[in-house]
Amino acid sequence: MSNSSEGDSSWTANGQKRVHPSALELGPRKKLTTQDPLVHRGCHFGRAVHAFCNVPTLLTNGIILLSEGGSDTLESLTVDERKEFVAFRELLRVVLGLESRLMASSKEEVVEIGELIQKGINGACADNTKGMKGAIIDWITPKGQALSPHIPRNVKSGRGFNHEHTGALLCPTGLDWTNIQTRTKLMNGEIQVPGDQWPVFLYADYSYDPEDLWNGLLWSGLLVSAYKHIFTSPSSIDHELKATRSGNARIHGMHCMTKASIAYVAMQARFGLTSAQIFSCTDLITDSERFYSSIMELLDDPDESDEVDQLITWWNRQVFPLYTTTE
DNA sequence: CAACGCCTTCTCCCTTAAAC
DNA sequence: GTTTAAGGGAGAAGGCGTTG
């Protein structure tokens, strides 16, 4: 099982000459490599469980904790370490047979397994970024109207605070986009928005209630579109049952949403609205990782569990109506 | 009524480009 | 020089129409 993935890729056996197969074979291109199932599972893990993590490290640390056993070792962990361990256990649950495979593996093999999963996470993230880049323009364009100025689907430079419409959506809740001075400062970078200052597009009807943090939070139509785009298929947004191919949720047996998947989608949507060309989890301009973690922090907060439960229920009805029992 | 093949849709993967 | 993401293209899945 360990190296079955290299089965039919002998043409790259020693990596010395990478000749495009079409130069070697006649006829249509054959599938070169069978993707390791771990990569595939990694895609889902990144989207629905934990987007930003170093999987080899997660595995290595997780194995150590697992072998130590006892619940008192868990108590001694920092908050971050405990979160990492929760993600680790979720990973074991999601990937069938991973636990026994890890236990039978050497340190190096564990790292290799981690890298395969990591590859899936990164690949899925890149694909979703690409897909949303064009689609998000459709969602933010008012029905029957056009954006002015027009934003091309494949260009990002005119977005972010450079555009009236994307700027309004990205404007953090504490600031007033209608104020021309604020707008100028946001545009020229005089005001920088850190990831934990949430943009108004997260709220239902894009309106924020200073008296009530939860009012409309994470209930926006834009987020639902983004969520469907990534999880139930791009075409499921406008029309039911048009797609002839299964979307991500179905492929991965996902019947209900996860907290992390909301944060993931919000992060992707946020990036799609910005003028930033290149997705990076750490850069200071997009600050995507902090944005993601700040949402996760709220959703994981035990004190907020009532609100969060309501939110999840609402989302399940929006996105997975077939699996939600009618009440 | 069944079987075949077309066609749309979505994911996967490789190459290219850019950043560090 | 190495690593990382964007971009484009090919493959695969499954519904639907058509034909025998």
Coordinates of C-alpha atoms (C1' of nucleotides) in Angstrom, one line a residue:
Chain A
M1 CA 0.0 0.0 0.0
S2 CA 2.8 2.3 0.8
N3 CA 4.0 3.1 -2.7
S4 CA 1.2 1.9 -4.9
S5 CA 0.7 5.4 -6.0
E6 CA 3.8 5.3 -8.2
G7 CA 2.3 2.4 -10.1
D8 CA 2.1 3.8 -13.6
S9 CA 4.4 6.7 -13.5
S10 CA 7.6 4.9 -14.5
W11 CA 8.4 7.6 -17.0
T12 CA 9.4 9.8 -14.1
A13 CA 11.1 7.0 -12.3
N14 CA 14.2 8.9 -11.4
G15 CA 13.0 12.3 -12.1
Q16 CA 15.8 12.8 -14.6
K17 CA 13.9 13.4 -17.7
R18 CA 10.4 14.6 -17.5
V19 CA 9.0 14.1 -21.0
H20 CA 5.5 15.0 -21.6
P21 CA 3.7 11.8 -22.2
S22 CA 2.0 13.1 -25.3
A23 CA 5.4 13.1 -26.9
L24 CA 5.8 9.5 -26.2
E25 CA 2.3 8.1 -26.8
L26 CA 0.0 8.4 -29.6
G27 CA -3.6 9.1 -29.1
P28 CA -5.3 10.8 -26.2
R29 CA -3.4 11.5 -23.1
K30 CA -3.5 8.7 -20.5
K31 CA -3.8 9.4 -16.9
L32 CA -0.3 9.7 -15.6
T33 CA -0.5 9.1 -11.9
T34 CA -3.2 7.7 -9.7
Q35 CA -3.6 10.2 -7.0
D36 CA -3.1 8.9 -3.5
P37 CA -6.4 8.8 -1.7
L38 CA -4.8 10.7 1.1
V39 CA -4.5 13.8 -1.1
H40 CA -8.2 13.5 -1.8
R41 CA -9.1 13.3 1.8
G42 CA -6.8 16.2 2.5
C43 CA -8.9 18.3 0.2
H44 CA -11.9 17.8 2.4
F45 CA -10.0 18.1 5.6
G46 CA -8.7 21.5 4.6
R47 CA -12.1 22.8 3.6
A48 CA -14.2 21.4 6.4
V49 CA -12.0 20.8 9.4
H50 CA -8.8 22.8 9.5
A51 CA -7.5 25.0 6.7
F52 CA -4.3 26.3 8.2
C53 CA -2.1 23.7 9.7
N54 CA 1.2 21.9 9.1
V55 CA 0.0 18.4 8.7
P56 CA 3.3 16.6 9.2
T57 CA 3.7 18.4 12.5
L58 CA 0.0 17.8 13.4
L59 CA 0.5 14.0 12.8
T60 CA 3.8 13.8 14.6
N61 CA 2.5 15.6 17.7
G62 CA -0.8 13.8 17.6
I63 CA 0.9 10.4 17.6
I64 CA 2.9 11.3 20.6
L65 CA -0.1 12.5 22.5
L66 CA -2.1 9.4 21.5
S67 CA 0.6 7.1 22.7
E68 CA 0.8 8.9 26.0
G69 CA -2.8 8.3 26.4
G70 CA -4.2 9.7 29.7
S71 CA -6.5 12.6 29.9
D72 CA -4.2 14.4 32.3
T73 CA -1.8 15.0 29.4
L74 CA -4.5 16.7 27.5
E75 CA -5.1 19.0 30.5
S76 CA -1.5 20.2 30.4
L77 CA -1.8 21.3 26.8
T78 CA -2.1 24.9 25.7
V79 CA -5.2 26.0 23.9
D80 CA -3.6 25.9 20.5
E81 CA -2.1 22.4 21.2
R82 CA -5.4 21.1 22.2
K83 CA -7.0 22.5 19.1
E84 CA -4.4 20.8 17.1
F85 CA -5.1 17.6 18.8
V86 CA -8.8 17.9 18.2
A87 CA -8.0 18.4 14.5
F88 CA -5.8 15.4 14.6
R89 CA -8.5 13.2 16.0
E90 CA -11.0 14.5 13.4
L91 CA -8.5 13.6 10.7
L92 CA -8.2 10.1 12.1
R93 CA -12.0 9.9 12.0
V94 CA -12.3 11.2 8.4
V95 CA -9.5 9.1 6.9
L96 CA -10.4 5.4 7.2
G97 CA -7.5 3.3 8.4
L98 CA -5.2 6.2 9.0
E99 CA -4.7 5.5 12.6
S100 CA -3.4 2.0 12.1
R101 CA -1.4 3.1 9.2
L102 CA 0.3 5.8 11.2
M103 CA 1.0 3.5 14.1
A104 CA 2.8 1.1 11.8
S105 CA 4.8 3.8 10.1
S106 CA 8.3 5.1 10.7
K107 CA 8.8 8.8 11.5
E108 CA 9.7 9.4 7.8
E109 CA 6.6 7.7 6.6
V110 CA 4.5 9.7 8.9
V111 CA 6.0 12.9 7.4
E112 CA 5.3 11.6 3.9
I113 CA 1.7 10.8 4.8
G114 CA 1.4 14.3 6.2
E115 CA 2.8 15.8 3.1
L116 CA 0.2 14.0 0.9
I117 CA -2.6 15.4 3.1
Q118 CA -1.0 18.8 3.0
K119 CA -0.9 18.6 -0.8
G120 CA -4.6 18.0 -0.8
I121 CA -5.3 21.0 1.5
N122 CA -3.2 23.3 -0.5
G123 CA -4.6 22.1 -3.8
A124 CA -8.2 22.4 -2.8
C125 CA -7.5 25.9 -1.5
A126 CA -6.0 27.0 -4.7
D127 CA -8.8 25.5 -6.8
N128 CA -11.4 27.2 -4.7
T129 CA -9.6 30.5 -4.9
K130 CA -9.6 30.2 -8.7
G131 CA -13.2 29.2 -9.0
M132 CA -14.4 31.9 -6.8
K133 CA -12.4 34.6 -8.4
G134 CA -14.8 34.9 -11.3
A135 CA -18.0 33.6 -9.7
I136 CA -18.0 36.1 -6.9
I137 CA -18.4 38.9 -9.4
D138 CA -21.7 37.4 -10.5
W139 CA -22.9 37.2 -6.9
I140 CA -22.2 40.8 -6.0
T141 CA -23.6 42.2 -9.2
P142 CA -27.2 43.3 -8.5
K143 CA -29.7 41.4 -10.6
G144 CA -30.3 42.9 -14.0
Q145 CA -27.7 45.5 -13.5
A146 CA -24.0 46.0 -14.1
L147 CA -21.2 47.0 -11.8
S148 CA -19.7 50.4 -12.5
P149 CA -16.9 50.4 -13.2
H150 CA -17.0 46.9 -14.6
I151 CA -14.9 44.3 -12.9
P152 CA -13.5 41.6 -15.2
R153 CA -13.9 38.1 -13.8
N154 CA -10.3 37.3 -14.1
V155 CA -8.8 40.6 -12.9
K156 CA -8.4 41.5 -9.2
S157 CA -6.6 44.8 -9.3
G158 CA -9.8 46.8 -9.5
R159 CA -11.4 45.1 -6.4
G160 CA -10.9 45.7 -2.8
F161 CA -11.1 49.2 -1.6
N162 CA -10.4 50.4 -5.1
H163 CA -14.0 49.7 -6.1
E164 CA -17.1 51.2 -4.5
H165 CA -19.0 48.0 -4.4
T166 CA -16.3 45.6 -3.2
G167 CA -15.1 48.3 -0.9
A168 CA -18.5 48.6 0.7
L169 CA -18.6 44.8 1.3
L170 CA -15.1 44.6 2.7
C171 CA -15.4 47.7 4.9
P172 CA -15.1 46.6 8.5
T173 CA -18.1 47.0 10.8
G174 CA -16.5 49.7 12.9
L175 CA -16.0 52.0 9.9
D176 CA -18.3 54.0 7.7
W177 CA -17.8 53.4 4.0
T178 CA -20.0 56.3 3.1
N179 CA -17.5 58.6 4.8
I180 CA -15.3 59.9 1.9
Q181 CA -12.3 60.3 4.2
T182 CA -12.5 56.8 5.6
R183 CA -12.9 55.5 2.1
T184 CA -9.8 57.4 0.9
K185 CA -7.7 56.1 3.8
L186 CA -8.8 52.5 3.2
M187 CA -8.0 52.9 -0.5
N188 CA -4.5 54.3 0.0
G189 CA -3.6 52.0 2.8
E190 CA -3.6 54.6 5.5
I191 CA -6.0 52.4 7.4
Q192 CA -5.1 48.8 7.4
V193 CA -7.7 46.3 8.3
P194 CA -6.4 43.3 10.3
G195 CA -8.0 40.0 9.9
D196 CA -10.0 40.1 13.1
Q197 CA -11.9 43.2 12.1
W198 CA -14.8 41.6 10.2
P199 CA -16.1 43.0 7.0
V200 CA -19.8 43.9 6.6
F201 CA -20.4 41.3 3.9
L202 CA -20.5 38.6 6.7
Y203 CA -23.8 40.0 7.9
A204 CA -27.3 39.4 6.5
D205 CA -28.3 42.3 4.2
Y206 CA -24.8 43.6 4.8
S207 CA -26.0 45.5 7.9
Y208 CA -24.3 45.3 11.2
D209 CA -26.0 45.9 14.5
P210 CA -23.6 47.5 17.0
E211 CA -26.0 46.6 19.9
D212 CA -26.1 42.9 19.0
L213 CA -23.0 41.2 17.7
W214 CA -24.9 38.1 16.5
N215 CA -27.7 39.9 14.6
G216 CA -27.2 38.6 11.1
L217 CA -23.7 37.5 11.6
L218 CA -22.6 34.9 9.1
W219 CA -26.1 34.9 7.6
S220 CA -25.4 36.7 4.4
G221 CA -26.6 35.6 1.0
L222 CA -23.1 36.1 -0.4
L223 CA -21.7 33.5 2.0
V224 CA -24.4 31.1 1.1
S225 CA -23.6 31.4 -2.5
A226 CA -19.9 31.0 -1.8
Y227 CA -20.7 28.0 0.4
K228 CA -22.7 26.3 -2.3
H229 CA -20.1 27.1 -4.9
I230 CA -17.5 25.2 -2.9
F231 CA -19.4 22.5 -1.2
T232 CA -22.5 21.5 -3.2
S233 CA -21.3 22.6 -6.6
P234 CA -21.1 25.9 -8.5
S235 CA -24.2 25.4 -10.4
S236 CA -26.3 24.6 -7.3
I237 CA -26.5 28.3 -6.6
D238 CA -28.9 29.3 -9.3
H239 CA -30.6 26.2 -10.4
E240 CA -31.3 23.0 -8.7
L241 CA -30.1 19.7 -10.0
K242 CA -28.4 21.0 -13.1
A243 CA -25.1 19.5 -12.3
T244 CA -24.6 16.0 -13.6
R245 CA -21.6 15.4 -11.4
S246 CA -21.4 15.2 -7.7
G247 CA -20.1 18.2 -5.8
N248 CA -17.6 18.2 -3.0
A249 CA -19.9 17.6 -0.1
R250 CA -21.5 14.6 -1.7
I251 CA -18.1 13.2 -2.8
H252 CA -16.9 13.3 0.7
G253 CA -20.1 12.1 2.3
M254 CA -20.8 15.4 4.0
H255 CA -24.4 15.7 5.1
C256 CA -24.2 18.7 7.4
M257 CA -22.0 21.6 7.7
T258 CA -19.0 22.2 10.0
K259 CA -18.0 25.3 11.8
A260 CA -14.7 25.3 10.0
S261 CA -16.3 25.1 6.6
I262 CA -18.1 28.4 7.3
A263 CA -14.9 30.1 8.3
Y264 CA -13.2 28.6 5.2
V265 CA -15.9 29.9 2.9
A266 CA -15.9 33.3 4.5
M267 CA -12.1 33.5 4.1
Q268 CA -12.3 32.5 0.4
A269 CA -15.1 35.0 -0.3
R270 CA -13.1 37.7 1.5
F271 CA -10.1 37.0 -0.6
G272 CA -12.2 37.0 -3.8
L273 CA -13.4 40.5 -3.0
T274 CA -9.9 41.9 -2.2
S275 CA -7.6 43.3 -4.8
A276 CA -4.8 40.9 -3.7
Q277 CA -3.6 38.8 -6.5
I278 CA -2.0 36.0 -4.6
F279 CA -3.4 34.1 -1.8
S280 CA -1.1 33.8 1.2
C281 CA -2.1 32.8 4.7
T282 CA 0.4 35.0 6.4
D283 CA 0.7 38.2 4.5
L284 CA -0.4 41.4 6.3
I285 CA -2.6 42.7 3.6
T286 CA -5.1 39.9 3.4
D287 CA -4.3 38.5 6.8
S288 CA -6.4 35.5 5.8
E289 CA -5.2 33.2 8.6
R290 CA -6.1 35.6 11.3
F291 CA -9.5 36.2 9.8
Y292 CA -10.1 32.5 9.6
S293 CA -9.0 31.8 13.2
S294 CA -11.0 34.7 14.6
I295 CA -14.1 33.3 13.1
M296 CA -13.2 29.8 14.4
E297 CA -12.6 31.3 17.8
L298 CA -16.1 32.7 18.0
L299 CA -17.7 29.5 16.7
D300 CA -15.8 27.4 19.2
D301 CA -16.5 29.6 22.1
P302 CA -18.6 27.5 24.6
D303 CA -20.3 30.7 25.9
E304 CA -21.7 31.3 22.4
S305 CA -22.9 27.7 21.8
D306 CA -26.6 28.6 21.7
E307 CA -26.1 31.2 19.0
V308 CA -23.8 28.9 17.2
D309 CA -26.2 26.0 17.2
Q310 CA -28.9 28.3 15.8
L311 CA -26.5 29.4 13.1
I312 CA -25.6 25.9 12.2
T313 CA -29.2 24.8 12.0
W314 CA -30.0 27.7 9.7
W315 CA -27.0 26.9 7.5
N316 CA -28.0 23.2 7.3
R317 CA -31.4 24.2 6.0
Q318 CA -29.8 26.5 3.4
V319 CA -27.2 24.2 2.1
F320 CA -28.2 20.6 2.9
P321 CA -32.0 20.7 2.8
L322 CA -32.2 17.1 1.7
Y323 CA -30.6 16.0 4.9
T324 CA -32.3 18.4 7.3
T325 CA -35.5 17.0 8.8
T326 CA -38.4 19.3 8.2
E327 CA -39.7 20.8 11.3
Chain B
dC1 C1' -38.1 -0.9 -22.6
dA2 C1' -33.2 -1.2 -22.6
dA3 C1' -28.7 0.1 -24.0
dC4 C1' -25.6 3.2 -25.9
dG5 C1' -23.3 7.4 -26.5
dC6 C1' -23.3 12.4 -26.2
dC7 C1' -22.7 16.5 -23.5
dT8 C1' -22.4 19.2 -19.5
dT9 C1' -20.1 19.9 -15.3
dC10 C1' -16.6 19.5 -12.0
dT11 C1' -12.1 18.0 -10.2
dC12 C1' -7.4 17.0 -10.8
dC13 C1' -2.9 17.8 -12.5
dC14 C1' 0.9 19.9 -15.0
dT15 C1' 3.2 24.0 -16.5
dT16 C1' 4.3 28.6 -15.9
dA17 C1' 5.1 32.6 -13.2
dA18 C1' 6.4 34.9 -9.2
dA19 C1' 7.9 35.6 -4.6
dC20 C1' 11.2 34.8 -1.0
Chain C
dG1 C1' 17.9 28.4 -6.1
dT2 C1' 13.7 26.9 -3.9
dT3 C1' 9.1 27.1 -2.8
dT4 C1' 4.3 28.5 -3.7
dA5 C1' 0.2 29.8 -6.2
dA6 C1' -2.2 31.0 -10.5
dG7 C1' -3.8 29.4 -14.9
dG8 C1' -5.2 26.4 -18.3
dG9 C1' -6.4 22.1 -20.0
dA10 C1' -7.6 17.2 -19.8
dG11 C1' -10.1 13.5 -17.7
dA12 C1' -14.0 11.5 -15.4
dA13 C1' -18.8 11.1 -13.8
dG14 C1' -23.4 10.9 -14.5
dG15 C1' -27.9 12.6 -16.6
dC16 C1' -30.5 12.6 -20.7
dG17 C1' -31.7 11.9 -25.3
dT18 C1' -31.9 8.8 -29.1
dT19 C1' -32.2 4.5 -31.4
dG20 C1' -33.1 -0.3 -32.0

